[in-house]
Amino acid sequence: MDGSNNTRSNAYMEEYHRADKRKRTSSSRICIAVPKAKMTNLNIKPHVIKNPSIKPQIIGIKRKIIGIKGKFIGIRGKIIGNKLWFYSLGKKAAMVAVMFLMVFTAVVAAVKTDRYQPAVEVFYNGKSLGIVTDEQVFKQCMQEAKKEISKLLGDKEVVFDRSPEFVETRATDEQFTDPEELKDRLKSMVDVSVGAYAILIDGVPAGILKDEETAKSVLEELKKPYISDNPNVKVGFAQDVKIEKMFVKVGEIQDKQEVFNNLSALKEEVKTYTIKEKDTLWDIAIAYKISVDEILRINPGLTENIHPGQVINLSVPQPVLSIETREKVVYNEEIPYEVKEIKDDSMYQGRRVVVEEGVKGEQKVEAEIIRINGIEEGKDILTTVVLSEPKAQTERVGTKPLPPKHGTGEFRRPIYGVLTSRYGWRGREMHNGIDIAANTGDPIYAADGGKVIFAGRQGSYGLLVKIHHDNEYVTYYGHCSKILVKVGDRVAKGEVIAKVGSTGRSTGPHLHFEVRKNGVPQNPLDYLK
């Protein structure tokens, strides 16, 4: 370090002598130029020396200055050298420290690794419940949790809706979950289902009760109003009803009364009904506990003129669970006779004349009458025993084409039978037509061609048909059992328009026949040929 400083001092001295020599040769005026930067550092301002006598002193001063600068440079070099030594020493120390840290970390890791042991982490519904040594530990906790929940619910059977998932891992003693804490977590996180009994209607749950006995008692309560002392009556359900055990949430179990109310609640149900012989809308309405107006409302275009085989809709209040009863009965019924026809071209089409009366047979029937909610829906025939065979009836049937369907001005008899009441006063009451006795169901013929202007029920007439004959005449046909035409139809003279009956104010099957001219009743016997 000292050698380097001496070299720099010698360099300054040589530079000084060269500068001094140049000044002496260039002018008698002696000027000494000291570098401004160097002089400034020593607080010495540059001078121009005019007096040559002081030249040696100045040179001496400069040499001292240069010597002082040399010492400063030497000191600086030592400082730099010391810094390099310390820097070199720091690098070595850092390397040693890093190596020591690596060794220490490896030792600690080895110690920690020795503390970890095989374990499983338990997940339920995607969430971690904790860490245990093996699956068996968790399963034991699960069984204990089930028992505790079951006890809280009154010893109900308990199941968990999902299965746990196990993931293998490693853990320290501190990371394992305490069994009691694990049970608490399990009870708080899982969806618990309990055993209950459902009433299924056609496979669909309609009520969930706490036990099988309660479910059975609800069904028995529903059947109770239909149970009688008659040993031939069996009471059941119209739908497929089962009781099945299932696991549900605790809040889904219903009260007994709630289930009973739900199953007995009424709802409107549209069903079809096929008209039978002798049916009237009034009879149907009474049987199904609805009004005639309601039947007409849900059957647009329907009138009271109904006939066997006709299908209509009925809006009937039905409970959610319908009760079916089957009553075994034994009864005798008629066997209808066969009708043999003989074609007759001397009679108009639609006219029939009995040649030989038929005789109905009789049979003994054992059947089950089926009722739904107390209303008869049909019957199952079990056995039949013929008591007497029927005898066929022979009839002549007209094939002659009908006359034009307009008025001819002449009237024919509307029915063949016995005249039982004439036109005129009967006591204090005027009888506006004639009554002709006949059998129920016998055909009624149009007295002349024309247009049907009324077909339906009207007061004491019962079922009534009115025909306008394209002139001033209108004929009335009352007390019919069945009407075969409708308003707007055109009918021919002698065409069958209705069947004999006893509807309205009537004491037996007959036809009430009227002839009206310009609305005024006439004596029909004056017009019939």
Coordinates of C-alpha atoms in Angstrom, one line a residue:
M1 CA 0.0 0.0 0.0
D2 CA 2.9 2.5 0.9
G3 CA 4.7 1.7 -2.4
S4 CA 1.7 2.8 -4.4
N5 CA 1.4 6.1 -2.6
N6 CA 5.2 6.9 -3.2
T7 CA 4.8 6.2 -6.9
R8 CA 1.9 8.7 -7.1
S9 CA 4.0 11.4 -5.2
N10 CA 7.0 11.0 -7.6
A11 CA 4.6 11.4 -10.5
Y12 CA 3.4 14.8 -9.1
M13 CA 7.0 16.0 -8.6
E14 CA 8.0 15.1 -12.2
E15 CA 4.9 17.0 -13.5
Y16 CA 5.8 20.0 -11.4
H17 CA 9.5 20.2 -12.8
R18 CA 8.3 19.9 -16.4
A19 CA 5.8 22.8 -15.9
D20 CA 8.4 25.0 -14.1
K21 CA 10.9 24.5 -16.9
R22 CA 8.4 25.6 -19.6
K23 CA 7.6 28.8 -17.7
R24 CA 11.2 29.8 -17.4
T25 CA 11.9 29.4 -21.0
S26 CA 8.8 31.2 -22.2
S27 CA 9.0 34.5 -20.3
S28 CA 10.9 36.5 -17.7
R29 CA 7.6 37.0 -15.9
I30 CA 7.3 34.0 -13.5
C31 CA 3.8 32.6 -13.2
I32 CA 3.1 29.4 -11.3
A33 CA -0.1 27.7 -12.4
V34 CA -1.6 25.5 -9.7
P35 CA -4.6 23.4 -10.9
K36 CA -7.7 25.1 -9.7
A37 CA -9.4 22.0 -8.5
K38 CA -6.4 20.9 -6.5
M39 CA -5.9 24.3 -4.9
T40 CA -9.5 24.7 -4.1
N41 CA -9.4 21.6 -2.0
L42 CA -6.6 23.1 0.1
N43 CA -8.3 26.6 0.2
I44 CA -5.3 28.2 -1.7
K45 CA -6.2 30.5 -4.5
P46 CA -4.1 30.7 -7.7
H47 CA -1.5 33.5 -7.7
V48 CA 0.6 35.4 -10.3
I49 CA 4.1 35.9 -8.7
K50 CA 5.8 39.1 -9.9
N51 CA 8.7 39.2 -7.5
P52 CA 11.5 36.7 -8.5
S53 CA 13.2 37.0 -5.1
I54 CA 10.5 35.0 -3.4
K55 CA 10.6 32.2 -5.9
P56 CA 12.5 29.7 -3.8
Q57 CA 10.1 30.1 -0.9
I58 CA 7.1 29.5 -3.1
I59 CA 8.7 26.4 -4.5
G60 CA 9.3 25.1 -1.0
I61 CA 5.7 25.7 -0.1
K62 CA 4.5 23.8 -3.2
R63 CA 6.7 20.8 -2.3
K64 CA 5.2 20.7 1.2
I65 CA 1.7 20.8 -0.3
I66 CA 2.5 18.0 -2.6
G67 CA 4.0 16.0 0.2
I68 CA 0.8 16.5 2.3
K69 CA -1.3 15.3 -0.7
G70 CA 0.8 12.3 -1.0
K71 CA 0.1 11.4 2.6
F72 CA -3.6 11.8 2.1
I73 CA -3.5 9.5 -0.9
G74 CA -1.6 6.9 1.2
I75 CA -4.1 7.0 4.0
R76 CA -6.9 6.6 1.4
G77 CA -5.3 3.5 -0.1
K78 CA -5.0 1.9 3.3
I79 CA -8.7 2.5 3.9
I80 CA -9.6 0.9 0.6
G81 CA -7.4 -2.0 1.3
N82 CA -9.0 -2.5 4.7
K83 CA -12.5 -2.5 3.1
L84 CA -11.5 -5.2 0.6
W85 CA -10.2 -7.3 3.4
F86 CA -13.4 -7.0 5.4
Y87 CA -15.5 -7.7 2.3
S88 CA -13.5 -10.8 1.6
L89 CA -14.0 -11.9 5.2
G90 CA -17.8 -11.2 5.0
K91 CA -18.3 -13.5 2.0
K92 CA -16.6 -16.3 3.7
A93 CA -18.7 -15.8 6.9
A94 CA -22.0 -15.7 4.8
M95 CA -21.1 -19.0 3.0
V96 CA -20.5 -20.6 6.4
A97 CA -23.8 -19.3 7.7
V98 CA -25.8 -20.6 4.7
M99 CA -24.2 -24.0 5.0
F100 CA -25.0 -24.1 8.7
L101 CA -28.7 -23.1 8.0
M102 CA -29.1 -25.9 5.4
V103 CA -27.7 -28.5 7.8
F104 CA -30.0 -27.2 10.6
T105 CA -33.1 -27.3 8.4
A106 CA -32.4 -30.8 7.2
V107 CA -32.0 -31.9 10.8
V108 CA -35.3 -30.3 11.9
A109 CA -37.1 -31.7 8.9
A110 CA -35.8 -35.2 9.7
V111 CA -37.0 -34.8 13.3
K112 CA -40.4 -33.5 12.1
T113 CA -40.8 -36.3 9.6
D114 CA -40.3 -38.8 12.3
R115 CA -43.3 -37.2 14.1
Y116 CA -45.8 -37.7 11.2
Q117 CA -47.8 -40.9 11.0
P118 CA -50.3 -42.4 8.6
A119 CA -53.9 -41.1 8.9
V120 CA -57.2 -40.5 7.0
E121 CA -59.1 -37.3 6.6
V122 CA -62.8 -37.7 6.7
F123 CA -65.1 -35.8 4.3
Y124 CA -68.9 -35.6 4.4
N125 CA -70.9 -33.9 1.7
G126 CA -67.7 -32.3 0.4
K127 CA -66.7 -30.8 3.8
S128 CA -63.9 -32.0 6.1
L129 CA -65.0 -33.5 9.4
G130 CA -61.5 -34.1 10.8
I131 CA -58.5 -36.4 10.8
V132 CA -58.4 -39.9 12.4
T133 CA -56.0 -42.7 12.5
D134 CA -58.1 -45.0 10.4
E135 CA -61.7 -45.5 9.0
Q136 CA -62.7 -47.7 11.9
V137 CA -62.3 -44.9 14.4
F138 CA -64.7 -42.7 12.4
K139 CA -67.2 -45.5 11.9
Q140 CA -67.3 -46.0 15.6
C141 CA -68.0 -42.3 16.1
M142 CA -70.8 -42.5 13.5
Q143 CA -72.5 -45.4 15.4
E144 CA -72.3 -43.5 18.6
A145 CA -73.7 -40.3 17.0
K146 CA -76.6 -42.4 15.5
K147 CA -77.4 -43.7 19.0
E148 CA -77.4 -40.2 20.5
I149 CA -79.6 -38.8 17.8
S150 CA -82.0 -41.8 18.0
K151 CA -82.4 -41.3 21.7
L152 CA -83.2 -37.6 21.2
L153 CA -85.9 -38.6 18.7
G154 CA -87.6 -41.2 20.9
D155 CA -85.6 -44.2 19.8
K156 CA -86.3 -43.7 16.1
E157 CA -84.2 -45.6 13.6
V158 CA -81.6 -43.1 12.2
V159 CA -79.7 -43.2 8.9
F160 CA -77.3 -40.7 7.4
D161 CA -78.2 -39.6 3.9
R162 CA -74.7 -39.8 2.5
S163 CA -71.6 -42.0 2.9
P164 CA -68.4 -40.5 4.2
E165 CA -65.3 -40.2 2.0
F166 CA -61.8 -41.1 3.3
V167 CA -58.6 -39.5 2.0
E168 CA -55.2 -41.0 3.1
T169 CA -52.8 -38.5 4.6
R170 CA -50.1 -38.1 7.3
A171 CA -50.6 -36.1 10.5
T172 CA -49.0 -35.4 13.9
D173 CA -50.6 -36.1 17.2
E174 CA -51.7 -32.5 17.5
Q175 CA -53.6 -32.7 14.2
F176 CA -55.8 -35.7 15.1
T177 CA -59.5 -34.8 15.9
D178 CA -60.8 -35.7 19.3
P179 CA -63.6 -38.4 19.0
E180 CA -66.1 -36.3 21.0
E181 CA -65.4 -33.3 18.8
L182 CA -65.8 -35.5 15.7
K183 CA -69.2 -36.7 16.9
D184 CA -70.4 -33.1 17.5
R185 CA -69.2 -32.1 14.0
L186 CA -70.9 -35.1 12.5
K187 CA -74.2 -34.4 14.2
S188 CA -74.1 -30.7 13.2
M189 CA -73.1 -31.3 9.5
V190 CA -75.1 -34.3 8.4
D191 CA -78.7 -34.6 7.2
V192 CA -80.3 -37.1 9.5
S193 CA -83.2 -39.2 8.3
V194 CA -85.5 -41.2 10.5
G195 CA -87.6 -44.3 9.9
A196 CA -91.3 -43.5 9.2
Y197 CA -94.3 -45.0 7.4
A198 CA -95.8 -43.5 4.2
I199 CA -99.3 -44.1 2.8
L200 CA -98.9 -44.6 -0.9
I201 CA -101.8 -44.0 -3.3
D202 CA -101.1 -45.5 -6.7
G203 CA -97.4 -45.4 -5.8
V204 CA -97.3 -41.7 -4.7
P205 CA -96.8 -40.8 -1.0
A206 CA -99.9 -39.1 0.3
G207 CA -99.1 -38.9 4.0
I208 CA -96.1 -39.7 6.2
L209 CA -96.7 -40.9 9.8
K210 CA -94.4 -41.8 12.7
D211 CA -95.2 -45.5 12.8
E212 CA -97.1 -48.3 11.0
E213 CA -99.9 -48.5 13.6
T214 CA -100.8 -44.8 13.1
A215 CA -100.8 -45.2 9.3
K216 CA -103.2 -48.2 9.6
S217 CA -105.5 -46.3 12.0
V218 CA -105.9 -43.4 9.5
L219 CA -107.0 -45.8 6.8
E220 CA -109.4 -47.5 9.1
E221 CA -110.9 -44.2 10.1
L222 CA -111.5 -43.4 6.4
K223 CA -113.3 -46.7 5.8
K224 CA -115.4 -46.5 9.0
P225 CA -118.5 -44.7 7.6
Y226 CA -118.9 -47.5 5.0
I227 CA -118.6 -50.5 7.3
S228 CA -121.9 -52.2 8.2
D229 CA -123.1 -55.3 9.9
N230 CA -123.8 -56.9 6.5
P231 CA -121.4 -59.8 6.1
N232 CA -121.8 -59.6 2.3
V233 CA -120.2 -56.1 2.1
K234 CA -116.5 -55.7 1.7
V235 CA -114.9 -52.3 2.2
G236 CA -111.7 -51.3 0.6
F237 CA -110.1 -48.5 -1.5
A238 CA -110.8 -47.6 -5.2
Q239 CA -107.0 -46.8 -5.7
D240 CA -104.0 -49.0 -5.0
V241 CA -103.1 -48.2 -1.4
K242 CA -100.0 -49.4 0.4
I243 CA -98.1 -48.6 3.6
E244 CA -94.3 -48.6 3.2
K245 CA -91.4 -47.8 5.5
M246 CA -89.1 -45.1 4.3
F247 CA -86.5 -42.7 5.8
V248 CA -87.4 -39.0 5.8
K249 CA -86.3 -35.8 7.5
V250 CA -87.8 -35.3 10.9
G251 CA -89.8 -32.3 9.8
E252 CA -91.6 -34.3 7.1
I253 CA -93.5 -36.5 9.5
Q254 CA -97.1 -35.4 9.7
D255 CA -99.8 -35.4 12.4
K256 CA -102.4 -38.1 12.2
Q257 CA -105.3 -35.6 11.9
E258 CA -103.5 -33.7 9.2
V259 CA -103.1 -36.8 7.0
F260 CA -106.8 -37.8 7.6
N261 CA -108.0 -34.4 6.5
N262 CA -105.8 -34.4 3.4
L263 CA -107.0 -37.8 2.3
S264 CA -110.7 -37.0 2.9
A265 CA -110.6 -33.6 1.3
L266 CA -112.9 -33.3 -1.7
K267 CA -111.8 -32.3 -5.2
E268 CA -113.8 -31.9 -8.4
E269 CA -113.3 -34.8 -10.8
V270 CA -114.9 -35.1 -14.2
K271 CA -116.0 -38.6 -15.1
T272 CA -118.2 -40.2 -17.8
Y273 CA -121.5 -41.8 -17.4
T274 CA -123.4 -44.0 -19.8
I275 CA -127.2 -43.5 -19.9
K276 CA -129.2 -46.6 -19.0
E277 CA -132.8 -47.5 -19.7
K278 CA -135.3 -45.4 -17.8
D279 CA -132.6 -42.9 -16.7
T280 CA -133.5 -39.3 -16.4
L281 CA -131.2 -36.3 -15.6
W282 CA -133.1 -35.9 -12.4
D283 CA -132.4 -39.4 -11.3
I284 CA -128.7 -39.1 -12.2
A285 CA -128.4 -35.8 -10.3
I286 CA -129.8 -37.3 -7.2
A287 CA -127.6 -40.4 -7.4
Y288 CA -124.4 -38.3 -7.8
K289 CA -125.5 -35.5 -5.4
I290 CA -125.3 -32.8 -8.0
S291 CA -127.9 -30.6 -9.7
V292 CA -129.4 -31.0 -13.1
D293 CA -128.2 -27.5 -14.0
E294 CA -124.6 -28.7 -13.2
I295 CA -125.0 -31.6 -15.5
L296 CA -126.3 -29.3 -18.3
R297 CA -123.4 -26.9 -17.7
I298 CA -120.6 -29.3 -18.2
N299 CA -122.4 -30.9 -21.2
P300 CA -123.0 -28.1 -23.7
G301 CA -125.9 -28.9 -26.0
L302 CA -127.3 -31.6 -23.8
T303 CA -131.1 -31.5 -23.2
E304 CA -133.3 -33.6 -21.0
N305 CA -134.0 -35.8 -24.1
I306 CA -131.5 -38.5 -23.3
H307 CA -131.4 -42.1 -24.5
P308 CA -129.7 -45.4 -23.4
G309 CA -126.1 -45.7 -24.5
Q310 CA -125.5 -41.9 -24.6
V311 CA -122.4 -40.8 -22.8
I312 CA -122.3 -37.6 -20.7
N313 CA -119.8 -36.0 -18.4
L314 CA -120.4 -35.5 -14.7
S315 CA -118.4 -33.2 -12.4
V316 CA -118.4 -35.2 -9.1
P317 CA -116.7 -34.1 -5.9
Q318 CA -114.4 -37.0 -5.0
P319 CA -112.1 -37.4 -2.0
V320 CA -108.3 -37.8 -2.5
L321 CA -108.7 -41.4 -1.4
S322 CA -112.0 -43.0 -2.6
I323 CA -113.7 -45.8 -0.7
E324 CA -114.9 -48.8 -2.7
T325 CA -117.5 -51.2 -1.4
R326 CA -118.4 -54.5 -2.9
E327 CA -121.8 -56.0 -1.9
K328 CA -122.6 -59.6 -2.9
V329 CA -126.2 -59.9 -3.9
V330 CA -128.6 -62.5 -5.4
Y331 CA -131.6 -61.4 -7.5
N332 CA -133.8 -62.5 -10.4
E333 CA -133.8 -60.6 -13.6
E334 CA -135.7 -60.8 -16.9
I335 CA -134.1 -62.2 -20.0
P336 CA -135.1 -60.1 -23.0
Y337 CA -136.7 -61.8 -25.9
E338 CA -135.5 -61.8 -29.5
V339 CA -137.4 -59.8 -32.1
K340 CA -138.0 -61.4 -35.5
E341 CA -138.8 -59.0 -38.3
I342 CA -141.1 -59.4 -41.3
K343 CA -140.6 -56.8 -44.0
D344 CA -143.9 -55.1 -45.2
D345 CA -143.8 -52.7 -48.1
S346 CA -147.4 -51.6 -47.5
M347 CA -146.3 -49.8 -44.3
Y348 CA -144.2 -46.7 -44.1
Q349 CA -140.6 -46.9 -43.0
G350 CA -140.3 -46.7 -39.2
R351 CA -143.6 -48.3 -38.5
R352 CA -143.7 -51.7 -36.8
V353 CA -146.7 -54.0 -36.0
V354 CA -146.5 -56.9 -33.5
V355 CA -147.6 -60.1 -35.1
E356 CA -146.8 -62.4 -32.2
E357 CA -146.0 -61.2 -28.7
G358 CA -142.7 -62.2 -27.2
V359 CA -142.3 -63.6 -23.7
K360 CA -139.4 -62.6 -21.5
G361 CA -137.4 -65.2 -19.7
E362 CA -136.0 -65.1 -16.2
Q363 CA -132.7 -65.9 -14.6
K364 CA -131.2 -66.0 -11.1
V365 CA -128.1 -63.8 -10.8
E366 CA -125.3 -63.7 -8.2
A367 CA -123.3 -60.5 -8.5
E368 CA -121.1 -58.0 -6.7
I369 CA -122.4 -54.5 -6.8
I370 CA -119.5 -52.0 -6.9
R371 CA -120.0 -48.6 -5.2
I372 CA -117.4 -45.8 -5.1
N373 CA -118.0 -43.4 -2.2
G374 CA -121.5 -44.8 -1.9
I375 CA -122.5 -44.4 -5.6
E376 CA -123.1 -47.5 -7.7
E377 CA -120.6 -47.7 -10.5
G378 CA -121.2 -51.1 -11.8
K379 CA -121.5 -54.8 -11.0
D380 CA -119.5 -58.0 -11.5
I381 CA -121.7 -60.9 -12.5
L382 CA -120.5 -64.0 -10.6
T383 CA -123.0 -66.7 -11.7
T384 CA -126.3 -66.9 -13.6
V385 CA -129.0 -69.7 -13.5
V386 CA -131.7 -69.6 -16.2
L387 CA -135.1 -70.1 -14.6
S388 CA -137.2 -69.8 -17.8
E389 CA -136.2 -69.3 -21.5
P390 CA -137.5 -66.2 -23.4
K391 CA -139.9 -66.6 -26.4
A392 CA -139.1 -64.5 -29.6
Q393 CA -141.5 -61.8 -30.7
T394 CA -142.5 -61.4 -34.4
E395 CA -143.1 -58.0 -35.9
R396 CA -143.9 -56.6 -39.3
V397 CA -141.6 -53.7 -40.3
G398 CA -142.6 -51.1 -42.8
T399 CA -140.4 -50.5 -45.8
K400 CA -142.5 -48.1 -47.8
P401 CA -140.7 -44.8 -48.5
L402 CA -141.9 -41.9 -46.3
P403 CA -143.9 -39.1 -47.8
P404 CA -142.3 -35.6 -48.2
K405 CA -141.3 -34.0 -44.9
H406 CA -143.9 -31.2 -45.1
G407 CA -147.5 -30.7 -44.2
T408 CA -150.2 -32.4 -46.3
G409 CA -153.1 -30.8 -44.6
E410 CA -154.4 -34.1 -43.3
F411 CA -153.6 -35.9 -40.0
R412 CA -153.2 -39.5 -39.2
R413 CA -153.4 -41.3 -35.9
P414 CA -150.1 -40.7 -33.9
I415 CA -150.4 -44.0 -32.1
Y416 CA -152.5 -47.1 -32.0
G417 CA -154.2 -47.7 -28.6
V418 CA -157.3 -47.1 -26.5
L419 CA -158.8 -43.6 -26.3
T420 CA -159.0 -43.0 -22.5
S421 CA -159.8 -39.3 -22.3
R422 CA -161.6 -37.0 -24.8
Y423 CA -161.2 -33.3 -25.7
G424 CA -163.3 -30.9 -23.6
W425 CA -164.2 -29.9 -20.1
R426 CA -163.4 -32.3 -17.2
G427 CA -165.1 -30.9 -14.2
R428 CA -163.6 -27.4 -13.8
E429 CA -160.6 -28.0 -16.0
M430 CA -160.4 -27.9 -19.8
H431 CA -158.7 -30.9 -21.5
N432 CA -157.1 -29.5 -24.6
G433 CA -156.4 -32.8 -26.3
I434 CA -157.1 -36.5 -26.2
D435 CA -155.3 -39.3 -24.3
I436 CA -154.5 -42.6 -25.9
A437 CA -153.3 -45.4 -23.7
A438 CA -150.3 -47.5 -24.8
N439 CA -147.3 -49.4 -23.4
T440 CA -144.2 -47.6 -22.3
G441 CA -141.7 -47.4 -25.2
D442 CA -144.3 -47.8 -27.9
P443 CA -143.5 -45.6 -31.0
I444 CA -145.2 -42.2 -31.5
Y445 CA -145.7 -41.1 -35.1
A446 CA -145.9 -37.6 -36.6
A447 CA -149.5 -36.9 -37.4
D448 CA -148.3 -35.0 -40.5
G449 CA -145.1 -33.7 -42.0
G450 CA -143.4 -30.6 -40.8
K451 CA -140.7 -29.0 -38.7
V452 CA -139.9 -29.7 -35.0
I453 CA -140.2 -26.4 -33.1
F454 CA -139.9 -27.9 -29.5
A455 CA -138.4 -31.0 -28.0
G456 CA -137.9 -31.2 -24.3
R457 CA -139.6 -31.0 -20.9
Q458 CA -142.5 -28.6 -20.3
G459 CA -144.4 -28.5 -17.1
S460 CA -147.3 -31.0 -16.7
Y461 CA -146.7 -32.2 -20.2
G462 CA -143.4 -33.9 -19.2
L463 CA -141.4 -34.7 -22.2
L464 CA -143.1 -32.9 -25.1
V465 CA -142.7 -32.6 -28.9
K466 CA -144.3 -29.8 -31.0
I467 CA -144.4 -30.0 -34.8
H468 CA -145.3 -27.0 -37.1
H469 CA -146.9 -28.4 -40.2
D470 CA -146.1 -25.5 -42.6
N471 CA -149.5 -24.0 -42.2
E472 CA -151.7 -22.7 -39.4
Y473 CA -151.5 -26.1 -37.5
V474 CA -149.2 -27.3 -34.7
T475 CA -149.5 -30.7 -33.0
Y476 CA -148.5 -31.6 -29.5
Y477 CA -147.2 -35.0 -28.3
G478 CA -146.9 -35.2 -24.4
H479 CA -145.8 -37.5 -21.6
C480 CA -143.1 -39.1 -23.7
S481 CA -140.6 -41.4 -22.1
K482 CA -138.0 -40.6 -24.8
I483 CA -137.7 -38.0 -27.6
L484 CA -136.1 -39.1 -30.9
V485 CA -135.9 -35.7 -32.6
K486 CA -134.6 -32.3 -31.9
V487 CA -135.6 -28.7 -32.7
G488 CA -135.1 -27.9 -36.3
D489 CA -135.5 -31.4 -37.6
R490 CA -137.9 -31.9 -40.5
V491 CA -140.1 -35.0 -40.2
A492 CA -142.4 -36.9 -42.5
K493 CA -146.0 -37.9 -41.9
G494 CA -145.9 -41.3 -40.0
E495 CA -142.2 -40.9 -39.0
V496 CA -141.4 -42.1 -35.4
I497 CA -140.6 -39.0 -33.3
A498 CA -140.8 -40.3 -29.7
K499 CA -141.7 -43.2 -27.4
V500 CA -144.7 -43.5 -25.1
G501 CA -144.2 -42.8 -21.4
S502 CA -145.6 -41.3 -18.3
T503 CA -143.6 -38.1 -17.6
G504 CA -145.1 -34.9 -16.2
R505 CA -148.5 -35.0 -14.6
S506 CA -149.6 -38.5 -15.6
T507 CA -151.2 -41.5 -14.0
G508 CA -149.8 -44.1 -16.4
P509 CA -148.2 -44.6 -19.8
H510 CA -150.2 -42.9 -22.5
L511 CA -149.9 -40.2 -25.2
H512 CA -151.5 -36.8 -24.8
F513 CA -152.2 -35.5 -28.3
E514 CA -153.3 -31.9 -29.3
V515 CA -154.1 -30.1 -32.5
R516 CA -153.8 -26.3 -32.4
K517 CA -154.9 -23.9 -35.1
N518 CA -153.3 -20.5 -34.9
G519 CA -152.5 -21.3 -31.3
V520 CA -156.1 -22.3 -30.4
P521 CA -156.7 -25.9 -29.2
Q522 CA -159.0 -28.0 -31.5
N523 CA -160.7 -31.3 -31.0
P524 CA -158.2 -33.8 -32.5
L525 CA -160.9 -36.3 -33.3
D526 CA -162.2 -33.8 -35.9
Y527 CA -159.0 -34.1 -37.9
L528 CA -157.8 -37.7 -37.5
K529 CA -158.5 -40.1 -40.4

